[in-house]
Coordinates of C-alpha atoms in Angstrom, one line a residue:
M1 CA -0.3 0.0 -0.2
R2 CA 2.8 2.5 0.8
E3 CA 4.2 1.9 -2.7
R4 CA 1.2 2.8 -3.8
Y5 CA 0.9 6.3 -2.3
R6 CA 4.4 6.9 -3.6
S7 CA 3.2 6.5 -7.2
H8 CA 1.2 8.9 -6.6
F9 CA 4.0 11.1 -5.1
G10 CA 5.6 10.3 -8.7
I11 CA 2.8 11.7 -10.7
L12 CA 2.5 14.6 -8.2
I13 CA 6.4 15.6 -9.1
V14 CA 5.7 15.4 -12.9
G15 CA 3.2 18.5 -12.7
I16 CA 5.1 21.7 -10.9
G17 CA 1.5 23.3 -10.2
L18 CA -0.3 20.2 -8.9
L19 CA -1.1 21.2 -5.4
L20 CA -2.0 24.6 -6.9
A21 CA -5.6 23.1 -7.5
T22 CA -6.3 23.4 -3.9
Y23 CA -5.6 27.0 -4.2
L24 CA -7.3 27.6 -7.4
V25 CA -10.8 26.0 -6.6
G26 CA -10.7 28.0 -2.9
A27 CA -13.2 26.0 -1.4
Q28 CA -11.6 22.6 -2.9
S29 CA -8.3 23.5 -0.9
I30 CA -10.2 22.8 2.3
R31 CA -12.0 19.6 0.9
C32 CA -8.7 18.0 -0.1
C33 CA -6.9 18.6 3.1
S34 CA -9.9 17.7 5.3
Y35 CA -9.7 14.2 3.9
A36 CA -6.0 14.3 5.7
N37 CA -5.8 14.0 9.5
G38 CA -2.9 14.8 12.0
S39 CA 0.5 16.1 11.0
C40 CA -0.8 15.6 7.3
R41 CA -3.7 17.9 7.6
S42 CA -1.4 20.2 9.3
A43 CA 1.2 20.0 6.4
C44 CA -1.5 20.3 3.8
E45 CA -2.9 23.4 5.4
Q46 CA 0.4 25.2 5.7
L47 CA 1.9 24.9 2.4
S48 CA 2.3 27.7 0.1
L49 CA 1.1 26.5 -3.3
V50 CA 1.5 29.7 -5.2
S51 CA 5.3 29.7 -4.3
M52 CA 5.8 26.1 -5.2
A53 CA 4.1 27.1 -8.6
T54 CA 6.8 29.6 -9.1
D55 CA 9.7 27.4 -7.6
P56 CA 10.0 24.0 -8.6
A57 CA 13.1 23.2 -6.0
Q58 CA 10.5 24.4 -3.4
L59 CA 7.8 22.2 -4.4
E60 CA 9.4 19.4 -4.6
V61 CA 10.7 19.5 -1.0
S62 CA 7.3 20.5 0.4
L63 CA 5.8 17.4 -1.8
R64 CA 8.6 15.0 -0.3
K65 CA 7.4 16.5 3.1
L66 CA 4.1 15.7 2.4
N67 CA 4.3 12.2 0.9
N68 CA 6.2 11.1 4.0
L69 CA 3.4 12.6 6.4
C70 CA 0.6 11.3 4.3
H71 CA 1.1 7.5 3.6
R72 CA -1.2 6.1 5.9
P73 CA -4.0 3.9 4.2
S74 CA -6.4 6.3 5.3
M75 CA -4.9 8.6 3.1
I76 CA -6.5 7.2 -0.3
S77 CA -9.2 10.0 -0.4
F78 CA -6.7 12.7 0.0
W79 CA -4.5 11.6 -2.8
N80 CA -7.3 11.1 -5.1
C81 CA -8.2 14.6 -4.6
M82 CA -4.9 16.0 -5.2
N83 CA -4.6 13.8 -8.3
E84 CA -8.1 14.7 -9.7
T85 CA -6.7 18.5 -10.1
L86 CA -3.6 17.3 -11.9
E87 CA -4.9 17.5 -15.5
E88 CA -6.5 21.5 -15.1
I89 CA -3.3 22.6 -13.5
D90 CA -0.8 21.1 -16.0
K91 CA -2.7 22.9 -18.5
G92 CA -0.9 26.2 -17.9
N93 CA 2.3 24.7 -17.0
G94 CA 4.0 25.8 -19.6
W95 CA 2.9 29.3 -19.8
I96 CA 5.7 31.9 -19.8
G97 CA 3.8 33.9 -17.4
R98 CA 3.7 31.5 -14.5
P99 CA 6.7 32.8 -12.6
C100 CA 4.7 35.9 -12.1
C101 CA 1.7 34.4 -10.2
R102 CA 2.9 35.4 -7.0
I103 CA 2.9 38.9 -7.6
P104 CA -0.8 39.8 -8.4
Q105 CA -2.5 42.4 -5.3
S106 CA -5.6 40.6 -5.8
E107 CA -6.7 36.8 -5.0
K108 CA -8.7 36.9 -8.0
C109 CA -5.9 37.9 -10.1
M110 CA -3.7 35.6 -8.3
R111 CA -5.9 32.6 -9.6
A112 CA -6.3 33.4 -13.2
C113 CA -2.9 33.4 -13.3
L114 CA -2.4 30.2 -12.1
Q115 CA -5.3 28.6 -14.3
A116 CA -4.3 30.6 -17.7
Q117 CA -2.7 29.4 -20.5
S118 CA -2.0 32.6 -22.6
L119 CA -2.0 36.0 -21.4
L120 CA -5.7 36.5 -22.9
D121 CA -6.6 34.1 -20.0
L122 CA -6.1 37.4 -17.5
T123 CA -8.1 40.1 -19.2
T124 CA -11.2 39.9 -16.8
S125 CA -9.7 39.2 -13.8
C126 CA -6.3 41.3 -13.6
R127 CA -6.9 45.2 -14.5
K128 CA -3.7 46.3 -15.8
S129 CA -4.3 49.6 -13.9
D130 CA -4.0 47.5 -10.7
E131 CA -1.7 45.1 -11.3
I132 CA 1.2 46.9 -12.5
A133 CA 4.2 45.3 -11.3
F134 CA 2.2 42.0 -12.4
Y135 CA 2.2 42.9 -15.8
T136 CA 5.7 44.4 -16.0
C137 CA 6.9 40.8 -14.9
I138 CA 5.1 38.8 -17.7
E139 CA 6.4 41.6 -20.0
R140 CA 9.8 40.7 -18.9
Q141 CA 9.2 37.0 -19.2
E142 CA 8.2 37.4 -22.5
A143 CA 11.3 39.6 -23.8
G144 CA 13.4 36.5 -21.7
E145 CA 11.7 34.2 -24.3
R146 CA 12.2 36.4 -27.3
C147 CA 16.1 36.7 -26.3
C148 CA 17.2 33.3 -24.9
K149 CA 15.5 31.1 -27.6
N150 CA 18.3 32.5 -30.1
A151 CA 20.9 31.2 -27.7
Q152 CA 23.2 28.2 -29.7
T153 CA 25.2 27.3 -26.3
S154 CA 24.2 26.1 -22.8
S155 CA 26.2 28.7 -21.2
C156 CA 24.9 31.7 -23.4
H157 CA 21.3 30.4 -22.6
E158 CA 21.7 30.1 -18.7
A159 CA 23.4 33.6 -18.8
C160 CA 20.8 35.1 -20.9
K161 CA 18.4 33.5 -18.3
N162 CA 19.8 35.2 -15.3
V163 CA 19.1 38.6 -16.8
F164 CA 15.2 37.8 -16.8
V165 CA 15.2 36.2 -13.5
D166 CA 13.6 38.8 -11.5
S167 CA 12.4 42.7 -12.2
F168 CA 15.6 44.5 -10.9
T169 CA 18.1 45.7 -13.5
P170 CA 20.7 43.0 -13.9
T171 CA 23.9 43.3 -12.0
K172 CA 27.5 44.0 -13.3
A173 CA 28.7 40.5 -13.3
V174 CA 25.3 39.3 -15.2
R175 CA 25.8 41.7 -17.8
E176 CA 29.7 41.1 -17.9
A177 CA 28.4 37.1 -18.4
I178 CA 25.9 37.8 -21.3
H179 CA 29.3 39.3 -23.1
R180 CA 31.6 36.5 -21.9
H181 CA 29.1 33.6 -22.8
C182 CA 27.5 35.3 -25.7
S183 CA 29.7 37.5 -27.8
E184 CA 31.3 34.6 -29.7
G185 CA 28.5 32.7 -32.1
N186 CA 25.5 34.2 -30.0
P187 CA 25.1 37.8 -31.4
K188 CA 21.7 37.6 -31.8
V189 CA 21.3 36.9 -28.0
Q190 CA 23.8 39.7 -27.2
Q191 CA 21.9 42.0 -29.2
C192 CA 18.3 41.1 -27.6
V193 CA 19.6 41.7 -24.3
H194 CA 21.2 44.9 -24.7
S195 CA 18.4 46.4 -26.3
Y196 CA 16.4 45.5 -23.1
I197 CA 18.3 46.0 -20.3
H198 CA 20.1 49.4 -21.5
V199 CA 21.6 51.0 -18.4
T200 CA 22.4 55.1 -17.9
P201 CA 25.5 56.0 -16.4
A202 CA 24.6 58.2 -13.4
D203 CA 25.9 62.1 -13.4
H204 CA 27.3 62.6 -10.6
P205 CA 25.1 60.7 -7.9
F206 CA 26.7 61.8 -4.7
R207 CA 25.4 65.4 -5.8
N208 CA 21.8 63.3 -4.4
M209 CA 23.1 62.2 -1.0
H210 CA 21.7 64.8 0.8
C211 CA 18.1 63.4 -0.4
C212 CA 18.7 60.3 1.8
E213 CA 18.1 62.2 4.7
R214 CA 14.9 62.7 3.5
S215 CA 13.7 59.6 4.6
L216 CA 12.1 58.8 7.8
S217 CA 13.8 55.0 7.8
T218 CA 17.4 54.7 9.5
Q219 CA 17.9 51.6 7.0
C220 CA 16.7 53.4 4.5
R221 CA 19.3 56.3 4.7
T222 CA 22.0 53.7 5.1
V223 CA 21.2 52.1 2.2
C224 CA 20.8 55.0 0.4
K225 CA 24.3 56.5 1.2
E226 CA 25.9 53.0 0.3
T227 CA 24.2 52.6 -2.9
L228 CA 25.1 56.3 -4.3
R229 CA 28.9 55.8 -3.3
T230 CA 29.1 52.2 -5.0
E231 CA 26.4 52.0 -7.9
T232 CA 26.9 53.9 -11.3
T233 CA 24.0 53.8 -13.3
T234 CA 20.3 55.1 -12.7
Q235 CA 18.8 51.9 -12.8
E236 CA 21.3 49.9 -10.6
I237 CA 20.6 53.1 -8.0
V238 CA 16.7 52.9 -8.4
D239 CA 16.9 49.1 -7.8
G240 CA 19.4 49.2 -4.8
L241 CA 17.2 51.4 -3.0
T242 CA 14.1 49.9 -3.6
R243 CA 15.3 46.4 -2.6
G244 CA 17.3 48.0 0.4
G245 CA 14.1 48.7 2.2
C246 CA 13.1 52.9 0.6
G247 CA 10.3 51.2 -1.3
P248 CA 8.9 51.6 -4.7
P249 CA 9.2 55.2 -6.2
L250 CA 5.8 56.9 -5.3
P251 CA 5.0 60.7 -5.3
Q252 CA 4.1 61.0 -1.9
D253 CA 7.4 59.8 -0.8
W254 CA 10.0 62.5 0.0
L255 CA 13.1 60.7 -0.7
W256 CA 12.1 60.0 -4.2
Q257 CA 11.0 63.6 -4.5
C258 CA 14.1 64.5 -3.9
F259 CA 16.0 62.5 -6.4
L260 CA 13.6 63.1 -9.4
L261 CA 13.4 66.8 -8.9
N262 CA 17.2 67.4 -7.9
S263 CA 17.8 65.7 -11.2
V264 CA 16.1 67.8 -13.1
A265 CA 17.1 71.1 -11.5
N266 CA 21.1 69.7 -12.0
E267 CA 20.4 70.0 -15.7
P268 CA 21.2 73.4 -17.3
G269 CA 18.6 75.6 -17.6
G270 CA 16.9 73.7 -15.3
S271 CA 14.5 74.4 -11.8
L272 CA 13.5 72.9 -9.1
I273 CA 9.7 72.0 -9.6
Q274 CA 7.6 72.4 -6.1
S275 CA 6.6 69.0 -5.2
E276 CA 2.7 69.9 -5.1
K277 CA 2.8 71.0 -8.9
V278 CA 4.1 67.2 -9.7
G279 CA 0.7 65.5 -10.4
M280 CA 1.3 61.9 -11.4
D281 CA 0.7 58.6 -9.8
S282 CA 3.3 56.4 -8.6
A283 CA 3.5 54.4 -11.7
K284 CA 4.1 57.5 -13.8
L285 CA 6.7 58.9 -11.6
Q286 CA 8.6 55.6 -11.6
C287 CA 8.6 55.9 -15.3
C288 CA 9.9 59.3 -15.1
F289 CA 12.4 58.4 -13.0
R290 CA 13.9 55.4 -15.4
A291 CA 14.0 57.6 -18.4
A292 CA 17.1 58.0 -20.2
T293 CA 18.1 60.9 -20.0
V294 CA 17.2 64.5 -17.9
N295 CA 15.4 66.3 -20.7
C296 CA 13.3 63.0 -20.9
Q297 CA 12.6 63.0 -17.4
R298 CA 11.3 66.8 -17.2
L299 CA 9.3 66.3 -20.2
C300 CA 7.8 62.9 -18.5
I301 CA 7.0 65.3 -15.2
E302 CA 5.5 68.0 -17.1

C-alpha cells in the first residue's frame, strides 16, 4: 500500500502546479486537506501553493515532506482529491507568465494567473491599472523568451536566463556574463539583451546624497548613502534603494521626490519644481525616474 502512495507522489512531481489546484478552486483547498488528519493535515494547510508553482525546488521539497506524512491507508481519498486536479493545473504549466503568479495584489488575479495558458486568460480578472508590477513581470518573461531562444550554447542560454530572473536591473556581473558567454557565436542573444537592459550612467550620484536624509527609515538612509557611493548607473541606484528598504518610487515619498526633482534642477537651465506641482501617480513617477536622459525626465514630469 505504501508503494501506491509513492506512485501518487511520482505523478505529483511531474506537474509543477499540481497542488495549486487546492488554491485555485478555493473550497476544494479545504476539501482536500480535510481528507487528511494529524500531521498530514497540518502540513497540507501550511503549504504555500503559489510559491511552489513558481519555485520547482520548493515544490519538490514540500511534496516529499507531504508524502512522508500522508502515506497511511486512510489517505487514499486525500491523494485521489489531489490527483483529480492534475490535468487542469498542468494545462498552464508551460505558460511563460507562471513565475509571475505570486505578484498579483488581488486573489482573483492570482487565481487567474495560476489557471492561465495565455495572456488573454487574464483580461477579466487582472486589470492592468491595478496590477502594474504583475504585467511588468509578464512582459519581462516574454522578453526573456524572445532573447534566450536564440542561444546556440547552454552557457549562453543560462547567462541569458539570469538577466530576466527578477524584476530588477541585472547586476554588472550578470551583464558581463552575457558578453563572456554570448559575444562569440550568439550575436542575436547579445543584441537582444542589450536592447532590453540598456543602462544609463548616473551623473554625479553623490550630488543626491542629501536626499537620503529625507527618508524616515534609518535602514533606508544607510542603504541610500552606500548605494550612491557604489552604484554607477541610474537603474542600479533605483533598484538598490527599492531592494534596500526604501520602497518603490512614490510621489508622496520625500526621498524619491528629492531624487527626481534634484535631477531636473541639476540640468543646465533646469529649475526645481515644487512638489505640489508634480501631478502624477506612482506608476508615472517610476517611469519618469527611469528615463534615459534628464531632458526626458523633465518632459515626463511636465
